[in-house]
Short mmCIF file of C-alpha atoms in Angstrom, two decimals:
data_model
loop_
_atom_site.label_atom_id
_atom_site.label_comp_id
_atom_site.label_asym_id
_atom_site.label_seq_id
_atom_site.Cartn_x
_atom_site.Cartn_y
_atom_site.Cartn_z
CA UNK A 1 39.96 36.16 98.93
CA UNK A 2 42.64 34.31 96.67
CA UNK A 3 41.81 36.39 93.38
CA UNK A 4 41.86 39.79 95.85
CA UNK A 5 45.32 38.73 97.35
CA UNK A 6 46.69 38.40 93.88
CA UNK A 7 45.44 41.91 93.17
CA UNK A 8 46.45 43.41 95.86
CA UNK A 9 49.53 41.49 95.73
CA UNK A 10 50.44 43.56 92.68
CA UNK A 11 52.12 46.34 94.74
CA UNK A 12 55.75 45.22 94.20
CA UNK A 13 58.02 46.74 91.85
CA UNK A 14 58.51 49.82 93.20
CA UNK A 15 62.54 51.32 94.46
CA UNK A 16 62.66 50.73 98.10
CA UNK A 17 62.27 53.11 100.69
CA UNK A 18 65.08 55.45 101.92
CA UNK A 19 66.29 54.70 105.51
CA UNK A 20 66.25 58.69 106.17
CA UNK A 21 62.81 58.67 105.40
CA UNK A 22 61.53 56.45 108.43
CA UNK A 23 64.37 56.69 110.34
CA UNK A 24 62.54 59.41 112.65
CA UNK A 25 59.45 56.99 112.72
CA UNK A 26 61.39 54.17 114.66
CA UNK A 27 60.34 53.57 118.43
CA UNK A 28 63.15 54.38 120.60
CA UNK A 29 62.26 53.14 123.78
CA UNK A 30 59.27 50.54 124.83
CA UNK A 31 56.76 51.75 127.29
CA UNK A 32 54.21 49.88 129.08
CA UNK A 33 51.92 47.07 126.40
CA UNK A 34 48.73 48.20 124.78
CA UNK A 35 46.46 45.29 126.02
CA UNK A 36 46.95 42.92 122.49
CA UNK A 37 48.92 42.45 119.32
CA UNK A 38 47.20 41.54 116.30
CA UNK A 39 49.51 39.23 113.66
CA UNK A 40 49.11 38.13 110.63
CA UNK A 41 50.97 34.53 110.76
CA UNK A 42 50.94 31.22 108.39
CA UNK A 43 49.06 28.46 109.80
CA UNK A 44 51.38 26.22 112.42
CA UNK A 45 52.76 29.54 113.38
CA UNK A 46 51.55 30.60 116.51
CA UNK A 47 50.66 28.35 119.25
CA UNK A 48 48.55 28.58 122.44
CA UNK A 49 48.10 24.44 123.23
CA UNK A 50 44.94 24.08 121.09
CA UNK A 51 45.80 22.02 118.32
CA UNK A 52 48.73 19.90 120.68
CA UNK A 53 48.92 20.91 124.32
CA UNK A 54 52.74 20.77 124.46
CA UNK A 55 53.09 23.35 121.78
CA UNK A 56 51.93 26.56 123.72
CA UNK A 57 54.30 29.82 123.29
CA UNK A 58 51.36 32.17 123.62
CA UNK A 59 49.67 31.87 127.08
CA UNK A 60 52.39 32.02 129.64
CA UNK A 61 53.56 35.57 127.28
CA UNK A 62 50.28 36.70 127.91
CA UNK A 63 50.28 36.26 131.45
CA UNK A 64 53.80 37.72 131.61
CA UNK A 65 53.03 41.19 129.34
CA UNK A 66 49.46 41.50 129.87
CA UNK A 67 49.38 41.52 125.88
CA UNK A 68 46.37 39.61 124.09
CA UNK A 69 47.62 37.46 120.88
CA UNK A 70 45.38 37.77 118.43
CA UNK A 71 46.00 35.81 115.11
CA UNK A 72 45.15 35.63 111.75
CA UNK A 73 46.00 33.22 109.91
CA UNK A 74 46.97 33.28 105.97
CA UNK A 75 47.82 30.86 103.70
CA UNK A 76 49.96 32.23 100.89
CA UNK A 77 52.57 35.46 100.72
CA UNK A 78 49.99 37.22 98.33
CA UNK A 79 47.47 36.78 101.03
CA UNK A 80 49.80 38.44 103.77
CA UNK A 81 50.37 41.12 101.48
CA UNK A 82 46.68 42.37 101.17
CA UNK A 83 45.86 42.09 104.94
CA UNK A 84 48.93 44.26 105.20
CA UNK A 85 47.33 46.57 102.88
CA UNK A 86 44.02 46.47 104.52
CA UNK A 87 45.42 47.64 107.91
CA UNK A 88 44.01 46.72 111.41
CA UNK A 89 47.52 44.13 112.36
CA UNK A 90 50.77 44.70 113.95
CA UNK A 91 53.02 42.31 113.00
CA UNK A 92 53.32 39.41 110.23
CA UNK A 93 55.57 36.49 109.55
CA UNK A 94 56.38 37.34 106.29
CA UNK A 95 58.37 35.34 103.87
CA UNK A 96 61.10 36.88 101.10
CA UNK A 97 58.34 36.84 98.34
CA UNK A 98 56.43 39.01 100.24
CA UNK A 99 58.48 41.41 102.49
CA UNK A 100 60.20 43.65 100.06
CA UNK A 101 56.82 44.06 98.28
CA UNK A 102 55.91 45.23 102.04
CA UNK A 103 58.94 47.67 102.37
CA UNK A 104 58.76 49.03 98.76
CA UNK A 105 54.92 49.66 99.31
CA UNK A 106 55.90 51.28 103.17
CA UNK A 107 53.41 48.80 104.74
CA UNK A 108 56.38 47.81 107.17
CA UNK A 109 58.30 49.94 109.61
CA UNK A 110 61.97 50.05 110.76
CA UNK A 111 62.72 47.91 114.06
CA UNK A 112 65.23 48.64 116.32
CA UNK A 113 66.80 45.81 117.08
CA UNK A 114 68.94 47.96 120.49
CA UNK A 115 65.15 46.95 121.77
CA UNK A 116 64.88 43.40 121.13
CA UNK A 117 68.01 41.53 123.33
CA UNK A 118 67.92 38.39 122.03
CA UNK A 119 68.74 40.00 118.59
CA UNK A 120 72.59 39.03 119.78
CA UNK A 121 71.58 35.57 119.75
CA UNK A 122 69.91 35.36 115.82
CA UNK A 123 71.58 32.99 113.15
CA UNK A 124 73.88 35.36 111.65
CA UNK A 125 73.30 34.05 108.20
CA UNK A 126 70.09 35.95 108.80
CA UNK A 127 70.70 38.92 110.85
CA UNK A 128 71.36 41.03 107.37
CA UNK A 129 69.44 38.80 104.83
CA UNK A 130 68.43 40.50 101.69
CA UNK A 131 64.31 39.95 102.32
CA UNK A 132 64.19 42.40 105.38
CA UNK A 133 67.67 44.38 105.51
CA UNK A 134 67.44 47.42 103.10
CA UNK A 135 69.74 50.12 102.93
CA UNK A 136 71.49 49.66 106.49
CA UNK A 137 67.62 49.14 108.02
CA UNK A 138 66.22 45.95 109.70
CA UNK A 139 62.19 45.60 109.43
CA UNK A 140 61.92 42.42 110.95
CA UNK A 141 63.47 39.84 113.39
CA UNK A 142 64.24 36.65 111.86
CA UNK A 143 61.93 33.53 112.86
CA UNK A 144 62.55 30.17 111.06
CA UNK A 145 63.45 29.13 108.22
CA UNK A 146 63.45 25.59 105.83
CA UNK A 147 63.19 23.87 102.13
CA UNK A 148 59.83 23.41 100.13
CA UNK A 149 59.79 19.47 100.62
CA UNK A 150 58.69 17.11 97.60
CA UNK A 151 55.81 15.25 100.24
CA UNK A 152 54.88 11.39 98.82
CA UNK A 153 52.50 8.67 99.82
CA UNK A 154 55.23 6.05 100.99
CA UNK A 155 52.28 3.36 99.87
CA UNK A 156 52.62 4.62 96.48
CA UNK A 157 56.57 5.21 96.43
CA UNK A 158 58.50 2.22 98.78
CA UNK A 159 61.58 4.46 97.89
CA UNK A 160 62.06 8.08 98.15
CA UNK A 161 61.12 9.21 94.21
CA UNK A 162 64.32 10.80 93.64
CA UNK A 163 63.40 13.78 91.55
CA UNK A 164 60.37 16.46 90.86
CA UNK A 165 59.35 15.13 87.97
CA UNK A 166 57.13 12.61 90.25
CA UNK A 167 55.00 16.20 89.63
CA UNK A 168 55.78 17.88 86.79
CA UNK A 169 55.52 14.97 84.30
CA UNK A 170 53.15 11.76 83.75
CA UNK A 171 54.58 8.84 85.40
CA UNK A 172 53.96 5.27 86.22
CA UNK A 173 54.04 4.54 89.88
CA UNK A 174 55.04 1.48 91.78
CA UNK A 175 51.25 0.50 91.68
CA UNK A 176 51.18 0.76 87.82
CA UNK A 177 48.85 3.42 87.81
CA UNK A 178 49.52 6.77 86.41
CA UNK A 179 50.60 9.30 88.69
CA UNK A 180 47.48 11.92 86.80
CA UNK A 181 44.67 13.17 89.21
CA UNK A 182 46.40 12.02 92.28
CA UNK A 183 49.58 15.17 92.54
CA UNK A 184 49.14 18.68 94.05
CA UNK A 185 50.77 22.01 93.31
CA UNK A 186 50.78 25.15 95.13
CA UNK A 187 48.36 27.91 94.96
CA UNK A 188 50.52 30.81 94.47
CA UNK A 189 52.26 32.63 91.56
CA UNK A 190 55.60 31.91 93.53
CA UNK A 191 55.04 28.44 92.69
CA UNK A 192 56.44 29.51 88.96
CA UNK A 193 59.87 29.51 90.90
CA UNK A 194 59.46 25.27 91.56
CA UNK A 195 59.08 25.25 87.28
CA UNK A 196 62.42 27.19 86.91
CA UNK A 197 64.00 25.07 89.64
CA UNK A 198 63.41 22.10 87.75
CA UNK A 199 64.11 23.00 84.53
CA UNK A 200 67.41 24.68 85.93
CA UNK A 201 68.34 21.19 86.01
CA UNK A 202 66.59 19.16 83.48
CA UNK A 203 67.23 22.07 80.60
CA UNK A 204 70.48 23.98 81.12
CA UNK A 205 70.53 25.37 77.87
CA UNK A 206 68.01 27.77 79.09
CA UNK A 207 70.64 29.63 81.41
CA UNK A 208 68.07 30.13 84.29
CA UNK A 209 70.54 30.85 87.27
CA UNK A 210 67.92 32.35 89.86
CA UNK A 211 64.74 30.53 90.34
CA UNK A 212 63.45 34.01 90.29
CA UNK A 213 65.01 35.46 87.73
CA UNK A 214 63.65 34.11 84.26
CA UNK A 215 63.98 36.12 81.38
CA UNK A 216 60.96 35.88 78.51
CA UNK A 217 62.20 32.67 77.26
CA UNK A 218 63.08 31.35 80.69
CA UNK A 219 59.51 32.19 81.92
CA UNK A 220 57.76 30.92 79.13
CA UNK A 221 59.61 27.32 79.51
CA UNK A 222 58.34 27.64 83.03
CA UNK A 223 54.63 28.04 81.77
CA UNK A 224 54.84 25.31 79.70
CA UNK A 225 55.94 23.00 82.16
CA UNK A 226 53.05 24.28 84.54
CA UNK A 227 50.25 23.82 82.29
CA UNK A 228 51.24 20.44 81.14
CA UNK A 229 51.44 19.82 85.41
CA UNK A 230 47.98 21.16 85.01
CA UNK A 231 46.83 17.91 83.21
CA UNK A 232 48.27 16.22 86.22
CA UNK A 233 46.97 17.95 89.41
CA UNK A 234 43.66 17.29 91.55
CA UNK A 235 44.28 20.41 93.66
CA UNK A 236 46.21 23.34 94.17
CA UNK A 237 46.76 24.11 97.77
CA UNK A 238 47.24 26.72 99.48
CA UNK A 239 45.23 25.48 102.97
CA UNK A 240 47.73 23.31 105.02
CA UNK A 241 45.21 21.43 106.82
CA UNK A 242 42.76 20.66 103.61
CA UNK A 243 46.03 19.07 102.08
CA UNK A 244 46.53 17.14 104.80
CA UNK A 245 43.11 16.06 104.42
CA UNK A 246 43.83 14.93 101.07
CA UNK A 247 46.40 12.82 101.94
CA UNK A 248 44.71 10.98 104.13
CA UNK A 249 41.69 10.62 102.58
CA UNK A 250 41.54 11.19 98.71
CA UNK A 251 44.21 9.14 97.52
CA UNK A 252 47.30 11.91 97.04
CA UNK A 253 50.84 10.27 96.31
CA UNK A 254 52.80 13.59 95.99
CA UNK A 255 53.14 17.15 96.20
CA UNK A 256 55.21 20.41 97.22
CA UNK A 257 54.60 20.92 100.74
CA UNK A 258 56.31 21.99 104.03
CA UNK A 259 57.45 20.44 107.01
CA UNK A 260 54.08 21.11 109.32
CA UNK A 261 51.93 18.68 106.66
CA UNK A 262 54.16 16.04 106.88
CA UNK A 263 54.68 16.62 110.15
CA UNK A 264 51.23 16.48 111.46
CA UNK A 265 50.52 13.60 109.05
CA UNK A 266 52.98 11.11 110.67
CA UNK A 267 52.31 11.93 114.33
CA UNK A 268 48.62 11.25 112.89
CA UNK A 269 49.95 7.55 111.61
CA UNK A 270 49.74 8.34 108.11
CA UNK A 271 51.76 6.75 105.35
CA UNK A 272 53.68 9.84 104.21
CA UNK A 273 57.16 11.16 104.57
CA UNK A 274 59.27 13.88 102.91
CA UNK A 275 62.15 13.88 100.50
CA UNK A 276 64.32 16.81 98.64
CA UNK A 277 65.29 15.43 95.28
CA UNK A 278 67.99 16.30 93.30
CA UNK A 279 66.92 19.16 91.76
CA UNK A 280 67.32 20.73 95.48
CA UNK A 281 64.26 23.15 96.46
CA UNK A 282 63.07 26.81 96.81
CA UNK A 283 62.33 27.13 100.18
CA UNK A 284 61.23 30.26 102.77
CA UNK A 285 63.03 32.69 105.27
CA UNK A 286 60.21 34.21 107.84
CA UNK A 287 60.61 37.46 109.07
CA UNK A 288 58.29 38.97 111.46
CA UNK A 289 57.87 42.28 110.56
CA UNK A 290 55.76 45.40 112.03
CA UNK A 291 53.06 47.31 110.49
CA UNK A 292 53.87 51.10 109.65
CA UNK A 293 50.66 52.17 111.15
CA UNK A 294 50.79 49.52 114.17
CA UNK A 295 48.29 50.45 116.50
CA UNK A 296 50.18 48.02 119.51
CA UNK A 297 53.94 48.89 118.81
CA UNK A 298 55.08 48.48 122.73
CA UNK A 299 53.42 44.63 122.51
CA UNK A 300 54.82 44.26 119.05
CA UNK A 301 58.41 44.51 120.63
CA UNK A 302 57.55 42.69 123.44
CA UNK A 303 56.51 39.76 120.99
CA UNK A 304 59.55 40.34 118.92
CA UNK A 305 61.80 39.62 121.81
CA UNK A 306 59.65 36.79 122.97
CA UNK A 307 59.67 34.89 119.59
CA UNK A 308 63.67 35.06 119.73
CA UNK A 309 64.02 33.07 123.31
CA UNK A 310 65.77 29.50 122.68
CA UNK A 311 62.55 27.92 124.06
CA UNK A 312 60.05 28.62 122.05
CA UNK A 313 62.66 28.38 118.84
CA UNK A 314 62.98 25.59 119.57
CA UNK A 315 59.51 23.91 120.10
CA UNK A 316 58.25 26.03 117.01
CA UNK A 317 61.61 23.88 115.40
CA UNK A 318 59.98 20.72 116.44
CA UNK A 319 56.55 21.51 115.53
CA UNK A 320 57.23 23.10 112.37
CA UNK A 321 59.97 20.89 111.39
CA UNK A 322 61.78 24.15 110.02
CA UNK A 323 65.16 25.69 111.17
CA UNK A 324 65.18 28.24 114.42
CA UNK A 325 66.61 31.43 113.90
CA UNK A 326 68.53 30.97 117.23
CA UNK A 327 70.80 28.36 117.06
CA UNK A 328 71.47 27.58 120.27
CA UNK A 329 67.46 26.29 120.14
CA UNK A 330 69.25 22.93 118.70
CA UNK A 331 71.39 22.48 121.16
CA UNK A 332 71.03 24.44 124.87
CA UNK A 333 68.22 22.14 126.02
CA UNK A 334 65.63 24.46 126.80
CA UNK A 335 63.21 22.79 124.18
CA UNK A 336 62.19 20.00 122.89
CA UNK A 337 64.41 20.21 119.62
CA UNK A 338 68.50 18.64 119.37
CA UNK A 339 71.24 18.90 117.57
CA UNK A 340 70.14 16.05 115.59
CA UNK A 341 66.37 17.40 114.62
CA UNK A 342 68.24 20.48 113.80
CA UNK A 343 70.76 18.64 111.49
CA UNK A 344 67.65 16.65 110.17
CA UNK A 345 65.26 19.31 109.29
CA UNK A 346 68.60 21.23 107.09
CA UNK A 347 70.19 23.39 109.52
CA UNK A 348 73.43 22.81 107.40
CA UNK A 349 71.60 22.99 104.09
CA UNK A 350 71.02 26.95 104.22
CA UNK A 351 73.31 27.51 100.89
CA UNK A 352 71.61 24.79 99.08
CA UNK A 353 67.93 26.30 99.52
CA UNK A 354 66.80 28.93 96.76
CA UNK A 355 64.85 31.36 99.08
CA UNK A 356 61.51 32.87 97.70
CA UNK A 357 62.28 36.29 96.47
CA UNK A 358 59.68 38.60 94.92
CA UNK A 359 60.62 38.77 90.83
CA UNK A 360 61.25 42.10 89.81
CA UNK A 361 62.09 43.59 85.90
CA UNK A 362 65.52 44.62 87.01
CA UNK A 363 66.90 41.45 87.72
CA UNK A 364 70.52 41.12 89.20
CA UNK A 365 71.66 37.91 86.58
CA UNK A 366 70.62 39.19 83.45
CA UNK A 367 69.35 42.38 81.88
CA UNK A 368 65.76 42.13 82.20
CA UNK A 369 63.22 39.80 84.24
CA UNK A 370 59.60 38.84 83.71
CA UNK A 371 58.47 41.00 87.10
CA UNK A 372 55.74 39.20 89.83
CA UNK A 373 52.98 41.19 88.39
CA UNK A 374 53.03 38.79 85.49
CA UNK A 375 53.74 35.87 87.56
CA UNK A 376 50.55 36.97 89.11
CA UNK A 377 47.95 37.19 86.07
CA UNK A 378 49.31 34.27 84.27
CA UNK A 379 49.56 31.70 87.06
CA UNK A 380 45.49 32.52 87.35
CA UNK A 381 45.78 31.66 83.47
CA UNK A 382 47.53 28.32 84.22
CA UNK A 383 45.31 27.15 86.82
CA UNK A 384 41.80 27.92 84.60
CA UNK A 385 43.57 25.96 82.08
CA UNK A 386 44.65 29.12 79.94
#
């Protein structure tokens, strides 16, 4: 599935879409629901009580709209991509590095947000963001938000490491072994981005300013930093729940993760906790975003809206430990989450988090980019060791 993903994932470079052009395909009033709505979702996502019976925001919207949740889970943007391509969903949670690939390619449809109420209440750091807010068009309702954490064994590290290089480079750990064989990377071509944010830092003569924007010298300093991090890793992830297998029971000390590993880790007992060095972090926007051929759009609304009440922003907040895209989530009381947890998870950090974008040849910063097709073939190279 990973190596189809990537393929598929190829569709991205295209201009985007003109609003005229679907403007006449947007739903202008919701009728009665279709029975289901099939999503596409990342793992941690969408909860009926199974995994934790106080995190349920599926069965009492079931009962109330007579609509079925169906969900499939992925585990990387690529992924989400190619069951958009495939057809047969409704709606996905897509982050940045994946949604404008799914306007460009028209696998996403306008959404009128005069249908979804609750739009009033959405951060409005998000309500126009850049990964689903094309040319005066919304194709999506926001639905959390947060960093790419550095995640370390707290056995291995009795302080917070303080910088990336805990996985980019060899290192001596507090138990004097070397830190080679027991780090994890991502298993995406997005994870390129984590290279450039660290050598942003480390190398300023380069002149990277976007994460996502690396010109050919820029991008191939990034590669070189990934495959000497290949010497380093056991795994590349892209399964949330095999990692957090792994660091319980084969010895991890660090890696790029988010929130739900570490959260589900320490509610578990685990010796693990979560740190943003100094390098600062890329990090994900979520947008959840309908199919253009959406064979339940009347449930797909009714979702839309749901997802946006305070309640279940702010459990998901809790669960997640990610940002709502209501505020009021943190603070009115009708979840689980508080000001504090809100404040704690980076609700004030939004400026300082470099949000995954999909790379594209006509860069904004400079006069050409590396585009994500390449990221795409040569992270496969990295990872086989090429």
């Amino acid at each position: 599935m990973r190596a189809l993903s990537y393929k598929l994932g190829l569709l991205a470079s295209a201009s985007l879409i003109s609003t005229q052009a679907v403007a006449a395909d947007m739903i202008t009033e919701i009728g009665e629901g279709e029975g289901q709505v099939n999503i596409v979702a990342w793992p941690g996502y969408i909860e009926r009580g199974e995994t934790d019976a106080n995190f349920d925001w599926v069965t009492k919207f079931e009962e109330a709209t007579g609509c079925m949740v169906n969900v499939k889970t992925a585990n990387t943007s690529d992924e989400m991509v190619a069951l958009m391509n495939e057809g047969g969903f409704d709606l996905v949670t897509a982050s940045g590095d994946a949604s404008l690939r799914m306007i460009a390619g028209k696998r996403v449809q306008p959404v009128n947000i005069d249908l979804i109420p609750s739009w009033a209440n959405v951060d409005d750091r998000l309500k126009e963001a850049p990964w689903h807010f094309v040319n005066d068009t919304h194709y999506g309702t926001p639905y959390m938000w947060g960093p790419n954490v550095l995640m370390y064994s707290t056995d291995a590290f009795p302080e917070a490491p303080t910088s990336w290089s805990v996985v980019f480079e060899e290192t001596t750990l507090a138990d004097g072994e070397s830190n080679k064989g027991r780090v994890q990377a991502y298993d995406g071509p997005i994870h390129i981005a984590d290279a450039a944010n660290y050598l942003m830092h480390h190398n300023p003569d380069l002149g990277i300013t976007s994460p996502y924007e690396l010109n050919q010298e820029q991008y191939d300093a990034a590669l070189e930093l990934l495959r000497g991090q290949r010497e380093l890793v056991s795994r590349y992830w892209h399964d949330a729940f095999i990692q957090i297998d792994d660091f319980k029971n084969e010895g991890m000390v660090a890696s790029g993760s988010w929130p739900f590993q570490v959260n589900l880790l320490q509610g578990g007992g685990a010796n693990v906790s979560s740190v943003i060095p100094v390098e600062g972090a890329t990090g994900w926007a979520d947008t959840t975003m309908m199919h253009a051929e959406a064979e339940n759009p009347n449930c797909s609304y009714m979702w839309m809206e749901h997802t946006l009440a305070s309640n279940l922003q702010s459990d998901l907040s809790v669960w997640f430990g990610a940002n709502p895209a209501v505020p009021a989530a943190c603070t009115d009381g009708r979840g689980m989450q508080t000001a504090e947890g809100c404040t704690k998870n980076g609700m004030d950090d939004f400026e300082k988090i470099k949000f995954w974008q999909t790379p594209v040849s006509k860069c904004e910063s400079q006069g050409e980019c590396v585009p994500y097709y390449r990221w795409v073939s040569d992270y496969i190279g990295v990872i086989g060791g090429r």
